[in-house]
Structure formats: structure tokens, C-alpha cells
Coordinates of C-alpha atoms and ligand atoms in Angstrom, one line a residue:
M26 CA 5.6 14.4 14.8
F27 CA 8.4 16.0 12.8
D28 CA 11.0 15.2 15.5
A29 CA 9.7 11.7 15.8
I30 CA 10.0 11.1 12.1
Q31 CA 13.6 12.5 12.1
A32 CA 14.5 10.3 15.1
S33 CA 13.2 7.2 13.5
A34 CA 14.9 7.9 10.1
S35 CA 18.2 8.6 11.9
F36 CA 18.0 5.3 13.7
I37 CA 17.3 3.5 10.4
K38 CA 20.1 5.3 8.5
E39 CA 22.6 4.4 11.2
K40 CA 21.7 0.7 10.8
T41 CA 21.5 0.5 7.0
H42 CA 23.8 3.2 5.6
A43 CA 21.4 3.2 2.6
S44 CA 19.7 6.0 0.7
P45 CA 16.7 4.4 -1.0
K46 CA 14.7 6.4 -3.5
I47 CA 12.2 3.5 -3.8
G48 CA 9.9 2.3 -1.0
I49 CA 7.7 -0.8 -1.1
V50 CA 4.8 -1.7 1.2
L51 CA 3.9 -5.4 1.0
G52 CA 0.3 -6.3 1.6
S53 CA -1.2 -9.6 2.8
G54 CA 0.9 -12.5 1.7
L55 CA 2.6 -10.5 -1.1
S56 CA 6.1 -11.2 0.0
G57 CA 7.2 -12.7 -3.4
I58 CA 9.2 -9.5 -4.2
L59 CA 11.5 -10.4 -1.3
D60 CA 12.7 -13.4 -3.3
I61 CA 14.2 -11.1 -5.9
I62 CA 15.6 -8.4 -3.7
T63 CA 19.2 -8.7 -2.5
I64 CA 18.6 -8.1 1.2
H65 CA 21.2 -6.2 3.1
N66 CA 19.5 -5.5 6.4
E67 CA 16.3 -6.3 8.3
I68 CA 15.1 -4.4 11.3
D69 CA 12.2 -5.5 13.4
Y70 CA 9.5 -2.8 13.7
R71 CA 9.7 -3.4 17.5
D72 CA 13.2 -2.0 17.5
I73 CA 12.4 1.1 15.5
P74 CA 11.5 4.2 17.5
G75 CA 8.0 5.4 16.6
F76 CA 6.9 2.2 14.7
S77 CA 3.9 0.2 16.0
T78 CA 3.8 -3.5 15.8
S79 CA 1.3 -5.6 13.8
T80 CA -1.1 -8.1 15.4
V81 CA -2.6 -9.8 12.5
E82 CA -1.7 -13.2 11.3
G83 CA 0.1 -13.1 7.9
H84 CA 1.5 -9.6 8.6
S85 CA 5.0 -9.8 9.9
G86 CA 6.7 -6.6 10.8
K87 CA 10.1 -5.9 9.4
L88 CA 11.8 -3.0 7.6
I89 CA 14.0 -4.5 5.0
S90 CA 16.7 -2.7 3.1
G91 CA 18.3 -4.1 -0.1
T92 CA 18.8 -3.6 -3.8
L93 CA 16.7 -4.5 -6.8
H94 CA 18.2 -4.0 -10.2
G95 CA 21.1 -2.2 -8.5
K96 CA 18.7 0.3 -6.9
D97 CA 18.4 0.8 -3.2
V98 CA 15.0 -0.1 -1.9
V99 CA 13.4 -0.1 1.5
V100 CA 10.5 -2.5 2.0
M101 CA 7.9 -2.6 4.7
S102 CA 7.1 -6.2 5.2
G103 CA 3.9 -6.0 7.1
R104 CA 1.7 -3.0 7.7
Q105 CA -0.6 -1.8 10.4
H106 CA -4.3 -1.6 9.9
Y107 CA -6.9 0.8 11.3
Y108 CA -9.1 -2.2 12.4
E109 CA -6.3 -3.3 14.7
G110 CA -7.0 -0.2 16.8
Y111 CA -4.1 2.0 15.6
T112 CA -4.8 5.6 14.6
L113 CA -4.4 6.6 11.0
Q114 CA -1.4 8.7 12.1
E115 CA 0.3 5.6 13.6
I116 CA -0.4 3.5 10.5
T117 CA 1.1 6.1 8.2
F118 CA 4.1 7.0 10.4
P119 CA 6.5 4.7 8.5
I120 CA 5.5 6.3 5.2
R121 CA 6.7 9.6 6.5
V122 CA 9.9 8.0 7.8
M123 CA 10.5 6.5 4.3
R124 CA 10.2 10.0 2.8
S125 CA 12.7 11.2 5.4
L126 CA 15.0 8.4 4.3
G127 CA 14.9 9.9 0.8
V128 CA 12.2 7.8 -0.8
E129 CA 10.6 9.5 -3.8
T130 CA 8.6 6.7 -5.3
L131 CA 6.3 4.5 -3.2
F132 CA 4.9 1.1 -4.2
L133 CA 1.9 0.0 -2.3
S134 CA 0.2 -3.4 -2.6
N135 CA -2.9 -5.0 -1.1
A136 CA -5.3 -7.8 -1.3
A137 CA -8.8 -6.6 -2.3
G138 CA -12.3 -7.8 -3.1
G139 CA -13.2 -7.3 -6.7
M140 CA -16.5 -5.6 -7.6
N141 CA -16.0 -5.1 -11.4
P142 CA -17.7 -8.0 -13.2
N143 CA -14.8 -8.2 -15.6
F144 CA -12.4 -9.2 -12.8
K145 CA -11.4 -12.7 -11.8
I146 CA -9.8 -14.0 -8.6
G147 CA -6.0 -13.7 -9.0
D148 CA -6.1 -10.6 -11.2
I149 CA -3.8 -7.7 -10.6
M150 CA -5.5 -4.3 -10.6
I151 CA -3.4 -1.2 -11.0
I152 CA -5.1 1.4 -8.8
N153 CA -5.7 4.5 -10.8
D154 CA -7.8 6.4 -8.2
H155 CA -9.4 5.8 -4.8
I156 CA -12.4 6.7 -2.7
N157 CA -11.6 7.3 0.9
L158 CA -14.3 5.8 3.2
F159 CA -12.2 5.6 6.3
P160 CA -14.0 7.1 9.2
E161 CA -11.2 9.5 10.0
H162 CA -8.5 11.2 8.0
P163 CA -4.7 10.7 8.4
L164 CA -4.1 14.5 8.0
R165 CA -6.7 15.6 10.5
G166 CA -5.2 17.9 13.2
K167 CA -2.6 20.6 13.2
N168 CA -0.6 20.6 10.0
D169 CA 3.2 20.8 10.0
D170 CA 4.3 22.7 6.9
R171 CA 7.7 21.0 7.1
I172 CA 6.0 17.7 6.3
G173 CA 3.5 18.9 3.7
P174 CA 0.8 21.4 2.9
R175 CA -2.4 21.9 4.8
F176 CA -4.6 21.2 1.8
P177 CA -2.9 18.7 -0.5
D178 CA -3.9 18.5 -4.1
M179 CA -5.3 15.0 -4.9
S180 CA -5.9 15.3 -8.6
E181 CA -3.3 12.6 -9.3
P182 CA -3.1 10.4 -6.2
Y183 CA -1.6 7.6 -8.3
N184 CA 1.2 8.8 -10.5
H185 CA 0.1 8.7 -14.2
A186 CA 3.6 8.2 -15.5
L187 CA 4.1 5.2 -13.3
I188 CA 0.8 3.8 -14.3
K189 CA 1.8 4.1 -18.0
L190 CA 5.2 2.6 -17.3
A191 CA 3.5 -0.3 -15.5
M192 CA 1.1 -1.0 -18.4
Q193 CA 4.1 -1.0 -20.8
S194 CA 6.1 -3.3 -18.4
A195 CA 3.1 -5.6 -18.0
S196 CA 2.7 -6.0 -21.7
A197 CA 6.5 -6.5 -22.2
I198 CA 6.6 -9.4 -19.8
N199 CA 3.2 -10.7 -20.9
I200 CA 1.2 -10.2 -17.7
Q201 CA -2.4 -9.1 -18.0
V202 CA -3.5 -6.3 -15.7
Q203 CA -6.7 -4.6 -14.8
T204 CA -7.0 -0.9 -13.8
G205 CA -9.6 0.6 -11.5
V206 CA -10.7 2.5 -8.5
Y207 CA -9.9 1.2 -5.0
I208 CA -12.3 2.0 -2.1
G209 CA -10.7 2.0 1.3
L210 CA -12.9 1.0 4.3
Q211 CA -12.1 0.4 7.9
G212 CA -13.1 -3.3 8.1
P213 CA -12.6 -5.7 9.8
T214 CA -15.9 -7.1 8.4
F215 CA -15.9 -8.0 4.8
E216 CA -18.8 -6.3 2.9
T217 CA -22.4 -7.2 3.0
P218 CA -24.2 -7.7 -0.4
A219 CA -25.9 -4.3 0.0
E220 CA -22.5 -2.7 0.7
Y221 CA -20.9 -4.3 -2.3
K222 CA -23.7 -3.0 -4.5
W223 CA -23.4 0.5 -3.1
L224 CA -19.6 0.5 -3.4
R225 CA -19.9 -0.6 -7.0
T226 CA -22.6 2.0 -7.7
I227 CA -20.4 4.9 -6.3
G228 CA -17.6 3.9 -8.7
G229 CA -15.4 1.3 -7.0
D230 CA -13.7 -1.6 -8.8
A231 CA -12.1 -3.1 -5.7
V232 CA -12.5 -2.7 -2.0
G233 CA -10.1 -3.2 0.9
M234 CA -8.9 -2.1 4.3
S235 CA -5.6 -0.4 3.7
T236 CA -3.6 1.7 1.1
V237 CA -5.8 4.8 1.1
P238 CA -4.3 6.4 4.3
E239 CA -0.8 5.5 3.1
C240 CA -1.4 7.0 -0.3
I241 CA -2.8 10.2 1.2
V242 CA 0.2 10.7 3.5
A243 CA 2.6 9.9 0.7
V244 CA 1.1 12.5 -1.6
H245 CA 1.1 14.9 1.3
C246 CA 4.8 14.6 1.8
G247 CA 5.6 14.7 -1.9
M248 CA 6.0 11.1 -3.0
K249 CA 4.9 9.6 -6.3
V250 CA 2.6 6.6 -5.5
F251 CA 2.0 3.4 -7.5
A252 CA -0.4 0.9 -6.1
T253 CA -1.8 -2.5 -7.0
S254 CA -4.5 -4.8 -5.6
I255 CA -4.5 -8.5 -6.0
I256 CA -8.1 -9.5 -6.4
T257 CA -8.6 -12.3 -3.9
D258 CA -12.4 -12.6 -3.9
L259 CA -15.4 -11.2 -5.7
G260 CA -18.3 -9.3 -4.4
L261 CA -20.5 -8.8 -7.5
I262 CA -24.0 -7.4 -7.6
G263 CA -26.3 -10.4 -7.1
H264 CA -23.5 -12.7 -6.4
V265 CA -21.5 -12.4 -3.2
E266 CA -19.7 -15.6 -2.0
K267 CA -18.6 -16.3 1.6
I268 CA -14.9 -15.4 2.2
S269 CA -12.4 -16.0 4.9
H270 CA -9.0 -14.4 5.7
D271 CA -7.3 -17.7 4.9
E272 CA -8.8 -17.7 1.4
V273 CA -7.8 -14.1 0.9
L274 CA -4.2 -15.0 1.9
A275 CA -4.2 -18.1 -0.3
A276 CA -5.4 -16.2 -3.3
A277 CA -2.9 -13.4 -2.6
N278 CA 0.0 -15.9 -2.3
A279 CA -1.0 -17.6 -5.5
A280 CA -0.8 -14.3 -7.5
A281 CA 2.3 -13.0 -5.7
P282 CA 4.9 -14.2 -8.2
K283 CA 3.1 -12.4 -11.0
L284 CA 3.0 -9.2 -9.0
A285 CA 6.6 -9.5 -8.0
S286 CA 7.6 -9.8 -11.7
L287 CA 5.5 -6.8 -12.5
V288 CA 7.0 -4.6 -9.7
S289 CA 10.5 -5.8 -10.7
A290 CA 9.9 -5.0 -14.3
I291 CA 8.7 -1.5 -13.4
I292 CA 11.6 -0.8 -11.1
S293 CA 14.1 -2.0 -13.7
R294 CA 12.7 0.7 -16.0
I295 CA 12.6 3.6 -13.5
Ligands
HPA14 N1 -13.2 -6.7 1.3 C1 -13.6 -7.7 0.5 N2 -12.7 -8.5 0.1 C2 -11.5 -8.4 0.4 C3 -11.0 -7.4 1.2 C4 -12.0 -6.5 1.7 O1 -11.7 -5.5 2.4 N3 -9.7 -7.5 1.4 C5 -9.3 -8.6 0.7 N4 -10.4 -9.2 0.1

């Protein structure tokens, strides 16, 4: 694994000549940030050693290098999901490559179902903690101490200083944000009414099919993580409406400019 990460990072460095300290993973339809990044280079995942290629509509697969507020950034446009059949190690491989490229701060975004009755469709939720309900763990197996520790501390999975900065940035640019706990499940089914009720009862504010494995691996290899969910649908106790992937994408796209402004404002202040 270590050698594969190095090989992948060397390949990218050769193509981009950049040393980004900031990495961004774009979730479903959240490509708005790309409109404000000065793009220098795009590499198809297919061409990068060790990267797997996405199969889901709405998730293109490109690693994009550029600058935002004069800072080098590397953006994963498109991510792999466990429900597609990849292992959690495959899904999180690019996160480790980002670390090897020099990334210290990782921005993750996703579309999620809201369970907190105070949430509305289109809200941005800053993730302040998560519950991992994936059926396997990305760090399962022999640990390589060159990548990270065997038993990583998870007392602050989402960096508190970044959350504080995000709250300040949001209020400076007049964007309302929610905060809450994200529960990561394997999907691909959306939740049943009984599952939403249970997930809310155990402490979740939003639920989705990504982000948790990436956060775990990022913390393992020593990155600071900041993550947001766009609430694209609601699963409230006693009131669960039908949803489709198209509706999720449409709601995510509608809120994308707001999220792009927020991430931009945070990065300008880092
Ligand atoms: N569950 C419910 N609603 C969602 C999800 C999910 O995983 N992702 C986006 N909206």
C-alpha cells in the first residue's frame, strides 16, 4: 500500500508540479467550487496508478489541480462509493495519495438525508462528528506505521478550529448553517422509516453513504478534516417522503453555490 501511494503521488506530482496543502472532495453535484478555482491541470482517474473509476451517474472522476485565493488546491471531482462494490481501502486510496502530495487540510462534502426536525432541504450542515455504520472498516488489516498509527485517536474527527472558522466565515458572508452528526451507511437503499427513526434515536442529524471512511483515513494519516452535508431530503420521525437519486442531485445542485461560497470564504481565511 505504501509503495502504491508513493507511486501514485509521484505520477501526479510529475504532471502538476504543484504542492497543495488543501484537498477537496466534491460530493454529488457539488461541483460549484470548480467555478471559482483557477484550474491548472486535470487528470482522469483512469490514468492515475492505483485510482479506481466511478460508475455512478453524476460522479465524474477527475483529479483537478488549481489555485483558490492564491493557494494550491487539489480537488477530487467524483468519489467512489462502497455500494459500487469497491473495498473501503480502494475508496480511501486517493485520500492517502493527497496526504502524500502534501495535503494537510481536507474538505469533504456530500449530499445527505436530514433527520433533525429543524433542518430544511437545501440546508448546509457542518459535520461536527460522525457515527460509522459501514459494515467494514477502512483500517482493518495489517497497519503500516509509515502511514499512520494502529489505533488512531478519534476524539476530534472534524477539526474544531476549522469548524469555528467556518461558523465565523458563514456569518461574515451571511450564510446560515446547521451543525450536526453524520451517520455513514453503506447504501445503496435510502432508509426505511424505521431506520430513520433508529438513526435519529442514536444521535444522527443527517445520513449518507460516504465521507466517514474518508474522514477516518484522513485522520489516520494526520490530516485535519472539515466536512459538510447538503441536506437534499428529509427523513423525519413520522414523516418520510419518497426520494430518488435525481431529486438528491437536483437539491444538491441548487445549494451548491452557497456551499462553494462558504468553502471559498473558509479557504481565504486559512
Ligand atoms: N440517505 C437518505 N437521504 C439521502 C442520502 C442517504 O444516504 N444521501 C442523500 N440523501
